[in-house]
CSV table of C-alpha atoms in Angstrom, one decimal:
chain,number,residue,atom,x,y,z
A,692,MET,CA,-8.6,39.0,-41.5
A,693,ALA,CA,-11.7,37.4,-40.2
A,694,GLU,CA,-10.2,34.3,-41.4
A,695,GLN,CA,-7.4,34.4,-39.1
A,696,ASP,CA,-9.7,35.1,-36.2
A,697,GLU,CA,-12.1,32.3,-37.1
A,698,ALA,CA,-8.6,29.9,-37.3
A,699,LEU,CA,-7.2,31.2,-34.1
A,700,LEU,CA,-10.7,31.0,-32.6
A,701,ALA,CA,-10.9,26.9,-33.5
A,702,ARG,CA,-7.5,26.5,-32.4
A,703,VAL,CA,-8.1,27.7,-29.2
A,704,ARG,CA,-11.6,25.3,-29.1
A,705,ALA,CA,-9.1,22.4,-30.0
A,706,MET,CA,-6.6,23.2,-26.7
A,707,GLU,CA,-9.6,23.6,-24.7
A,708,GLN,CA,-11.0,20.1,-25.4
A,709,ALA,CA,-8.0,18.6,-25.6
A,710,ILE,CA,-7.2,19.9,-21.6
A,711,GLY,CA,-10.5,18.3,-21.1
A,712,GLU,CA,-10.4,15.1,-22.4
A,713,ILE,CA,-6.2,13.9,-21.8
A,714,GLY,CA,-4.8,13.2,-19.0
A,715,THR,CA,-8.2,12.4,-16.9
A,716,THR,CA,-6.2,9.8,-15.3
A,717,LEU,CA,-3.0,9.0,-13.5
A,718,ASP,CA,-2.3,6.3,-16.0
A,719,GLU,CA,-0.4,6.7,-18.9
A,720,THR,CA,-1.3,3.9,-20.8
A,721,ASN,CA,-5.0,5.5,-20.6
A,722,THR,CA,-3.3,9.1,-20.9
A,723,CYS,CA,-2.3,7.8,-24.8
A,724,ARG,CA,-5.9,6.5,-25.3
A,725,GLU,CA,-7.2,9.7,-25.0
A,726,LEU,CA,-4.5,11.1,-26.9
A,727,ALA,CA,-5.3,9.0,-30.0
A,728,THR,CA,-9.0,9.2,-29.9
A,729,PHE,CA,-9.2,12.9,-29.5
A,730,LEU,CA,-7.3,13.1,-32.3
A,731,VAL,CA,-9.0,11.1,-34.6
A,732,ARG,CA,-12.3,12.7,-33.6
A,733,ARG,CA,-10.4,15.9,-34.5
A,734,LEU,CA,-8.4,15.0,-37.5
A,735,GLY,CA,-10.3,11.7,-38.5
A,736,GLY,CA,-7.8,8.5,-40.4
A,737,SER,CA,-5.7,6.9,-37.9
A,738,VAL,CA,-3.6,7.6,-35.0
A,739,VAL,CA,-1.0,5.5,-33.4
A,740,VAL,CA,1.0,6.3,-30.1
A,741,ASP,CA,4.3,4.8,-29.2
A,742,LEU,CA,6.2,5.3,-26.0
A,743,ALA,CA,10.2,4.8,-25.9
A,744,ALA,CA,11.7,2.4,-24.3
A,745,GLU,CA,15.4,1.5,-22.9
A,746,GLN,CA,18.1,2.0,-25.3
A,747,GLY,CA,18.4,-0.9,-28.0
A,748,VAL,CA,14.5,-1.6,-27.3
A,749,PRO,CA,11.8,-1.6,-29.8
A,750,PRO,CA,9.3,1.3,-28.9
A,751,ARG,CA,5.7,0.2,-27.0
A,752,ARG,CA,2.9,0.5,-28.9
A,753,ALA,CA,0.4,2.4,-26.2
A,754,ALA,CA,-2.4,2.8,-27.9
A,755,THR,CA,-4.1,3.2,-31.6
A,756,ALA,CA,-7.4,4.7,-32.8
A,757,ARG,CA,-9.0,5.1,-36.1
A,758,LEU,CA,-12.5,5.8,-37.9
A,759,SER,CA,-14.7,2.5,-38.4
A,760,SER,CA,-14.4,3.0,-42.2
A,761,GLU,CA,-10.7,3.3,-42.2
A,762,SER,CA,-8.0,0.9,-42.3
A,763,TYR,CA,-4.4,2.1,-41.5
A,764,PRO,CA,-3.8,3.2,-45.5
A,765,SER,CA,-1.4,5.5,-46.8
A,766,GLY,CA,-1.5,8.6,-47.5
A,767,SER,CA,-0.6,12.2,-45.5
A,768,THR,CA,1.3,11.1,-42.1
A,769,LEU,CA,1.9,13.8,-39.5
A,770,THR,CA,4.5,12.9,-36.9
A,771,ALA,CA,5.1,14.7,-33.4
A,772,ALA,CA,7.1,14.3,-30.6
A,773,LEU,CA,5.5,13.4,-26.6
A,774,ALA,CA,7.9,15.7,-25.0
A,775,VAL,CA,7.9,18.5,-22.7
A,776,ALA,CA,8.6,21.8,-23.8
A,777,GLU,CA,10.7,22.8,-20.9
A,778,ASP,CA,13.1,20.2,-21.1
A,779,GLY,CA,12.3,18.3,-24.9
A,780,LYS,CA,13.2,14.6,-23.5
A,781,PRO,CA,10.9,12.5,-26.0
A,782,LEU,CA,9.3,10.5,-23.9
A,783,GLY,CA,7.7,8.5,-27.5
A,784,THR,CA,5.9,9.6,-30.7
A,785,VAL,CA,2.5,10.0,-31.8
A,786,THR,CA,1.4,9.4,-35.8
A,787,ALA,CA,-1.5,10.7,-37.5
A,788,THR,CA,-2.7,9.1,-41.2
A,789,ARG,CA,-5.1,10.4,-43.3
A,790,ALA,CA,-5.9,8.4,-46.6
A,791,GLY,CA,-6.4,10.0,-50.2
A,792,GLY,CA,-3.7,12.1,-49.9
A,793,VAL,CA,-5.1,14.7,-48.3
A,794,PRO,CA,-2.6,17.1,-46.8
A,795,PHE,CA,-3.0,18.1,-43.1
A,796,THR,CA,-3.2,22.1,-42.1
A,797,ALA,CA,-1.4,24.2,-40.3
A,798,GLU,CA,-4.0,24.5,-37.7
A,799,GLU,CA,-4.2,20.0,-37.5
A,800,ALA,CA,-0.4,20.6,-37.5
A,801,ALA,CA,-1.0,22.8,-34.3
A,802,THR,CA,-3.4,20.5,-32.7
A,803,VAL,CA,-1.6,17.1,-33.2
A,804,HIS,CA,1.7,18.9,-31.4
A,805,HIS,CA,-0.2,20.8,-28.8
A,806,ALA,CA,-2.0,17.4,-27.8
A,807,ALA,CA,1.3,15.7,-28.0
A,808,ARG,CA,2.9,18.0,-25.7
A,809,LEU,CA,-0.1,17.8,-23.3
A,810,ALA,CA,-0.5,14.4,-22.9
A,811,ALA,CA,3.6,14.3,-22.5
A,812,ARG,CA,3.5,16.3,-19.6
A,813,HIS,CA,0.6,13.9,-17.8
A,814,ILE,CA,2.8,10.9,-18.6
A,815,GLY,CA,5.5,12.7,-17.1
A,816,HIS,CA,3.7,13.4,-13.7
A,817,ALA,CA,2.3,9.6,-13.8
A,818,ARG,CA,5.7,8.8,-14.1
A,819,ARG,CA,7.3,10.7,-11.2
A,820,LEU,CA,4.1,9.7,-9.4
A,821,ALA,CA,4.9,6.0,-9.5
A,822,ALA,CA,8.5,6.9,-8.8
A,823,THR,CA,7.7,8.5,-5.7
A,824,GLU,CA,5.1,5.6,-4.7
A,825,ASP,CA,7.4,2.9,-5.0
A,826,THR,CA,10.3,4.6,-3.0
A,827,ALA,CA,7.8,5.2,-0.3
A,828,LEU,CA,6.4,1.3,-0.5
A,829,HIS,CA,9.9,0.2,-0.1
A,830,LEU,CA,10.8,2.6,2.6
A,831,GLN,CA,7.5,1.5,4.8
A,832,ARG,CA,8.0,-2.1,4.3
A,833,ALA,CA,11.4,-1.7,4.9
A,834,LEU,CA,10.1,0.1,8.3
A,835,VAL,CA,7.5,-2.9,9.4
A,836,ALA,CA,9.0,-5.8,7.5
A,837,GLU,CA,12.2,-6.3,9.1
A,838,PRO,CA,11.3,-6.8,12.8
A,839,GLY,CA,14.0,-7.5,15.1
A,840,ARG,CA,15.1,-11.3,15.5
A,841,PRO,CA,13.6,-13.0,17.6
A,842,HIS,CA,14.9,-16.2,19.5
A,843,PRO,CA,15.4,-19.8,17.2
A,844,ASN,CA,12.9,-21.4,19.3
A,845,LEU,CA,10.3,-19.2,17.6
A,846,GLU,CA,8.8,-19.2,14.3
A,847,ILE,CA,7.8,-15.9,13.0
A,848,ALA,CA,6.5,-14.7,9.2
A,849,GLY,CA,4.8,-11.2,9.0
A,850,GLY,CA,3.0,-9.1,6.2
A,851,TYR,CA,2.4,-5.7,5.2
A,852,LEU,CA,0.1,-4.2,2.4
A,853,PRO,CA,-0.8,-0.5,2.1
A,854,ALA,CA,-4.4,1.3,1.8
A,855,GLY,CA,-4.7,1.3,-2.1
A,856,VAL,CA,-2.4,2.7,-4.7
A,857,ARG,CA,-2.6,6.2,-3.6
A,858,THR,CA,-1.6,5.6,0.3
A,859,LEU,CA,2.1,6.0,0.2
A,860,VAL,CA,3.1,5.9,3.7
A,861,GLY,CA,1.0,4.6,7.0
A,862,GLY,CA,0.7,4.0,10.6
A,863,ASP,CA,0.6,0.4,11.3
A,864,TRP,CA,3.6,-1.8,12.0
A,865,PHE,CA,4.3,-4.7,13.7
A,866,GLU,CA,8.0,-6.1,15.9
A,867,THR,CA,9.7,-8.7,17.4
A,868,VAL,CA,12.2,-7.9,20.1
A,869,ARG,CA,14.5,-10.8,21.5
A,870,LEU,CA,14.0,-11.0,25.7
A,871,HIS,CA,16.2,-12.9,28.1
A,872,PHE,CA,15.7,-17.0,29.2
A,873,GLY,CA,14.8,-17.6,25.5
A,874,ARG,CA,11.7,-15.1,25.4
A,875,SER,CA,10.3,-13.0,22.4
A,876,LEU,CA,8.0,-9.8,22.9
A,877,LEU,CA,5.6,-9.9,19.9
A,878,VAL,CA,4.0,-6.4,18.9
A,879,VAL,CA,1.5,-5.0,16.4
A,880,GLY,CA,0.8,-1.4,16.6
A,881,ASP,CA,-1.3,1.1,14.3
A,882,VAL,CA,-0.9,5.0,14.6
A,883,MET,CA,-4.5,6.6,14.2
A,884,GLY,CA,-4.7,8.3,10.6
A,885,HIS,CA,-2.6,7.6,7.1
A,886,GLY,CA,0.3,9.8,5.2
A,887,LEU,CA,3.7,11.0,6.4
A,888,ASP,CA,2.6,12.6,9.9
A,889,ALA,CA,1.5,8.6,10.8
A,890,ALA,CA,4.7,6.7,9.3
A,891,VAL,CA,6.8,9.2,11.3
A,892,ASP,CA,5.0,8.4,14.8
A,893,MET,CA,4.6,5.0,14.0
A,894,ASN,CA,9.0,5.2,13.9
A,895,ALA,CA,8.7,7.0,17.2
A,896,TYR,CA,6.3,4.4,18.9
A,897,ARG,CA,8.8,1.9,17.6
A,898,THR,CA,11.7,3.3,19.0
A,899,VAL,CA,10.8,3.9,22.4
A,900,LEU,CA,8.8,0.5,22.8
A,901,ARG,CA,12.6,-1.1,21.6
A,902,GLU,CA,13.9,0.8,24.5
A,903,VAL,CA,11.5,-0.3,27.2
A,904,ALA,CA,11.4,-3.6,26.3
A,905,ALA,CA,15.0,-3.8,27.0
A,906,THR,CA,14.2,-3.6,30.2
A,907,ASP,CA,12.3,-6.9,30.3
A,908,LEU,CA,9.4,-5.7,31.8
A,909,PRO,CA,6.5,-7.4,31.8
A,910,PRO,CA,4.0,-6.8,28.6
A,911,HIS,CA,1.6,-4.4,30.7
A,912,ARG,CA,3.9,-2.4,32.3
A,913,VAL,CA,6.1,-1.8,29.0
A,914,LEU,CA,2.4,-0.5,27.5
A,915,ARG,CA,2.2,1.6,30.7
A,916,HIS,CA,5.7,3.2,30.4
A,917,LEU,CA,5.1,3.6,26.9
A,918,ASP,CA,1.7,5.3,27.4
A,919,SER,CA,3.3,8.1,30.0
A,920,VAL,CA,6.3,8.5,27.7
A,921,VAL,CA,4.3,9.3,24.5
A,922,ALA,CA,1.6,11.2,26.3
A,923,GLU,CA,4.4,14.0,27.1
A,924,ASP,CA,4.6,15.0,23.7
A,925,ASP,CA,1.5,16.5,22.2
A,926,ALA,CA,2.6,16.4,18.5
A,927,ARG,CA,2.1,12.2,19.1
A,928,ARG,CA,-1.0,10.7,17.8
A,929,PRO,CA,-2.7,8.1,19.8
A,930,ALA,CA,-1.8,4.6,18.7
A,931,THR,CA,-3.5,1.2,19.5
A,932,CYS,CA,-0.8,-1.4,20.2
A,933,LEU,CA,-0.7,-5.4,21.2
A,934,LEU,CA,2.1,-6.9,23.0
A,935,VAL,CA,2.6,-10.6,23.5
A,936,ARG,CA,5.5,-12.2,25.7
A,937,VAL,CA,6.0,-15.5,24.3
A,938,ASP,CA,7.8,-18.1,26.7
A,939,PRO,CA,8.6,-21.4,24.6
A,940,ALA,CA,9.9,-23.0,27.7
A,941,ARG,CA,6.6,-23.1,29.6
A,942,SER,CA,4.4,-22.8,26.4
A,943,THR,CA,2.5,-20.1,27.5
A,944,ALA,CA,2.2,-16.4,26.4
A,945,THR,CA,1.3,-12.7,28.3
A,946,PHE,CA,-0.8,-10.6,26.5
A,947,ALA,CA,-1.5,-6.8,27.4
A,948,ASN,CA,-3.4,-4.8,25.1
A,949,ALA,CA,-3.8,-0.8,24.5
A,950,GLY,CA,-6.8,-0.5,22.8
A,951,HIS,CA,-6.1,-3.0,19.6
A,952,LEU,CA,-8.4,-6.1,18.0
A,953,PRO,CA,-7.8,-8.9,20.1
A,954,PRO,CA,-5.4,-11.9,18.3
A,955,ALA,CA,-6.5,-15.0,16.6
A,956,VAL,CA,-4.9,-18.6,17.5
A,957,PHE,CA,-5.0,-21.6,15.0
A,958,ALA,CA,-5.0,-24.4,16.2
A,959,ALA,CA,-3.4,-28.1,14.7
A,960,ASP,CA,-6.1,-28.3,13.0
A,961,GLY,CA,-6.6,-25.1,10.7
A,962,SER,CA,-9.6,-23.7,13.1
A,963,ALA,CA,-9.5,-20.3,14.5
A,964,ALA,CA,-10.7,-18.8,17.9
A,965,LEU,CA,-10.2,-15.0,19.2
A,966,VAL,CA,-7.9,-14.2,22.5
A,967,ASP,CA,-10.2,-13.3,24.7
A,968,LEU,CA,-8.5,-10.0,26.7
A,969,PRO,CA,-9.1,-6.9,28.4
A,970,VAL,CA,-8.6,-4.0,26.1
A,971,GLY,CA,-7.0,-0.6,27.9
A,972,PRO,CA,-7.1,3.0,26.7
A,973,PRO,CA,-4.5,3.3,23.4
A,974,LEU,CA,-1.2,4.9,23.8
A,975,GLY,CA,-0.9,8.3,24.3
A,976,THR,CA,-4.0,9.2,26.7
A,977,GLY,CA,-1.6,9.3,30.0
A,978,VAL,CA,-4.4,7.3,31.4
A,979,GLY,CA,-2.6,3.5,31.8
A,980,GLY,CA,-4.6,0.9,33.3
A,981,TYR,CA,-3.4,-2.4,31.6
A,982,GLU,CA,-4.3,-5.7,32.7
A,983,PRO,CA,-2.0,-8.6,31.6
A,984,THR,CA,-2.9,-12.1,30.6
A,985,THR,CA,-1.5,-15.4,30.6
A,986,LEU,CA,-2.4,-18.1,28.4
A,987,PRO,CA,-1.4,-21.4,27.3
A,988,LEU,CA,0.2,-21.4,23.6
A,989,THR,CA,1.6,-24.9,22.3
A,990,PRO,CA,4.0,-26.0,19.3
A,991,ALA,CA,0.7,-27.1,17.8
A,992,GLU,CA,-0.7,-23.6,17.9
A,993,THR,CA,0.2,-20.5,15.5
A,994,LEU,CA,-0.6,-17.1,16.8
A,995,LEU,CA,-1.8,-14.3,14.4
A,996,LEU,CA,-1.8,-10.4,15.3
A,997,PHE,CA,-3.0,-8.4,13.0
A,998,THR,CA,-4.4,-4.7,12.3
A,999,ASP,CA,-7.7,-3.4,12.0
A,1000,GLY,CA,-7.3,-3.0,8.1
A,1001,LEU,CA,-7.4,-6.7,7.7
A,1002,VAL,CA,-10.8,-7.1,9.1
A,1003,GLU,CA,-13.0,-4.0,8.9
A,1004,ARG,CA,-15.4,-3.3,5.9
A,1005,ARG,CA,-16.7,-0.1,5.9
A,1006,GLY,CA,-20.7,-0.1,6.9
A,1007,GLU,CA,-20.1,-3.4,9.1
A,1008,ASP,CA,-20.0,-4.1,12.5
A,1009,ILE,CA,-16.4,-4.8,14.2
A,1010,ASP,CA,-17.8,-8.0,15.6
A,1011,VAL,CA,-18.7,-9.3,12.3
A,1012,SER,CA,-15.4,-8.6,10.6
A,1013,LEU,CA,-14.0,-10.9,13.7
A,1014,ALA,CA,-16.4,-13.2,13.1
A,1015,ARG,CA,-15.3,-13.7,9.4
A,1016,LEU,CA,-11.6,-14.2,11.0
A,1017,ALA,CA,-13.2,-16.5,13.5
A,1018,ALA,CA,-14.6,-18.8,10.5
A,1019,LEU,CA,-11.9,-19.5,8.7
A,1020,ARG,CA,-10.5,-22.9,8.4
A,1021,LEU,CA,-7.1,-23.6,7.5
A,1022,PRO,CA,-5.3,-26.9,6.1
A,1023,PRO,CA,-3.8,-28.7,9.0
A,1024,ASP,CA,-0.8,-27.9,11.2
A,1025,PRO,CA,-0.9,-24.7,9.3
A,1026,GLY,CA,2.6,-22.5,10.0
A,1027,PRO,CA,3.0,-18.9,10.6
A,1028,HIS,CA,4.1,-18.4,6.6
A,1029,GLN,CA,0.8,-20.1,5.7
A,1030,VAL,CA,-1.5,-18.6,8.2
A,1031,VAL,CA,0.0,-14.9,6.6
A,1032,ASP,CA,-0.6,-15.9,3.3
A,1033,GLU,CA,-4.2,-17.8,3.6
A,1034,VAL,CA,-5.3,-14.6,5.8
A,1035,LEU,CA,-4.8,-12.0,3.4
A,1036,ARG,CA,-5.7,-14.1,0.2
A,1037,ARG,CA,-9.0,-15.3,2.3
A,1038,LEU,CA,-10.2,-12.0,3.7
A,1039,GLY,CA,-8.9,-9.8,0.8
A,1040,ALA,CA,-6.6,-8.1,2.3
A,1041,HIS,CA,-5.2,-6.3,-1.0
A,1042,ARG,CA,-8.5,-4.7,-1.7
A,1043,ALA,CA,-8.7,-3.6,1.7
A,1044,GLU,CA,-10.0,0.2,2.9
A,1045,ASP,CA,-6.6,0.5,5.5
A,1046,ASP,CA,-3.5,-0.5,5.9
A,1047,VAL,CA,-2.9,-4.0,7.1
A,1048,ALA,CA,0.0,-5.5,8.9
A,1049,VAL,CA,0.1,-9.0,10.4
A,1050,LEU,CA,2.4,-11.0,12.5
A,1051,ALA,CA,2.1,-14.7,13.1
A,1052,ALA,CA,3.9,-16.9,15.6
A,1053,ARG,CA,4.7,-20.3,16.6
A,1054,VAL,CA,7.0,-21.8,19.0
A,1055,ARG,CA,9.4,-24.3,17.7
A,1056,ALA,CA,8.8,-27.9,19.0
A,1057,ARG,CA,11.6,-29.3,21.0
A,1058,PRO,CA,13.0,-32.2,19.4
A,1059,THR,CA,12.4,-35.5,21.9
A,1060,ALA,CA,15.5,-37.4,23.3
């Protein structure tokens, strides 16, 4: 009886150790490495972990581990399936090998099977999370990366990057609306907060804006109307928003700003300059007070609208962040696509701590007679 109690206690301790060491991250390859390392420490010998692939494709060797004094000798071998007990679907196999023909005990076999099931559960969680993130990211990009078509006299390019691998959706967005007389309305906005609620509110703002913009009001009045509509719904989060009505026939752009960062203009020589604009309160406050500003915008210039994730860095003053953008020097005659690509790359937007949405536009030069 004492021997049985001791064996049971040893098995429990092994299970507790496995729980603490296997599945510390949501990465299936790392989980396989942790599984192999744990088993080698417990059993000695060598361990390999193979993950199943598509039908007809050989398994993928995900992890190997062995004692430094051993190679991969022939001897006693124990193989366990990486499968969750509830559904029994195998995700792969773990194979432990020990030299000298020393057989595995019942307790050791139980440890291998328990560790394999534990790893399989974590791998399953990681794959389900990855699938959910992929779906959410495609949804977010569908919302922000497919703006309405502007007039053909305006060339545009946009980009969106989520805030890291764990943030599924957010409230950053951009849009273009075709207006009368060859004009187009450019929009970029940022709903406060992250997650699904911010994404839902973002879509609501976007829907209302499309309806209001269709009335062809000037940008500051569009913001005023949007602010009053959203302010009536206490459930909506506040948002910043920048509107720009581009008139290619007059080579002008009319701006209106609701608490948003200023846009930048890239000249033909690749230099950048921030546009100095009056800033009204964010949308949803019901305060209003938005002012229009009309400035020249020639076919030689590319306008860049962006959300704060592009420039803001933790612990840094926003003026310093904006100065970094203004100091960029791109190759001569940068078009919208090149501006978007270069700005995202040079400012390290792929490592940003917040969502990033950018929209670049340039008036197409009219053919000369």
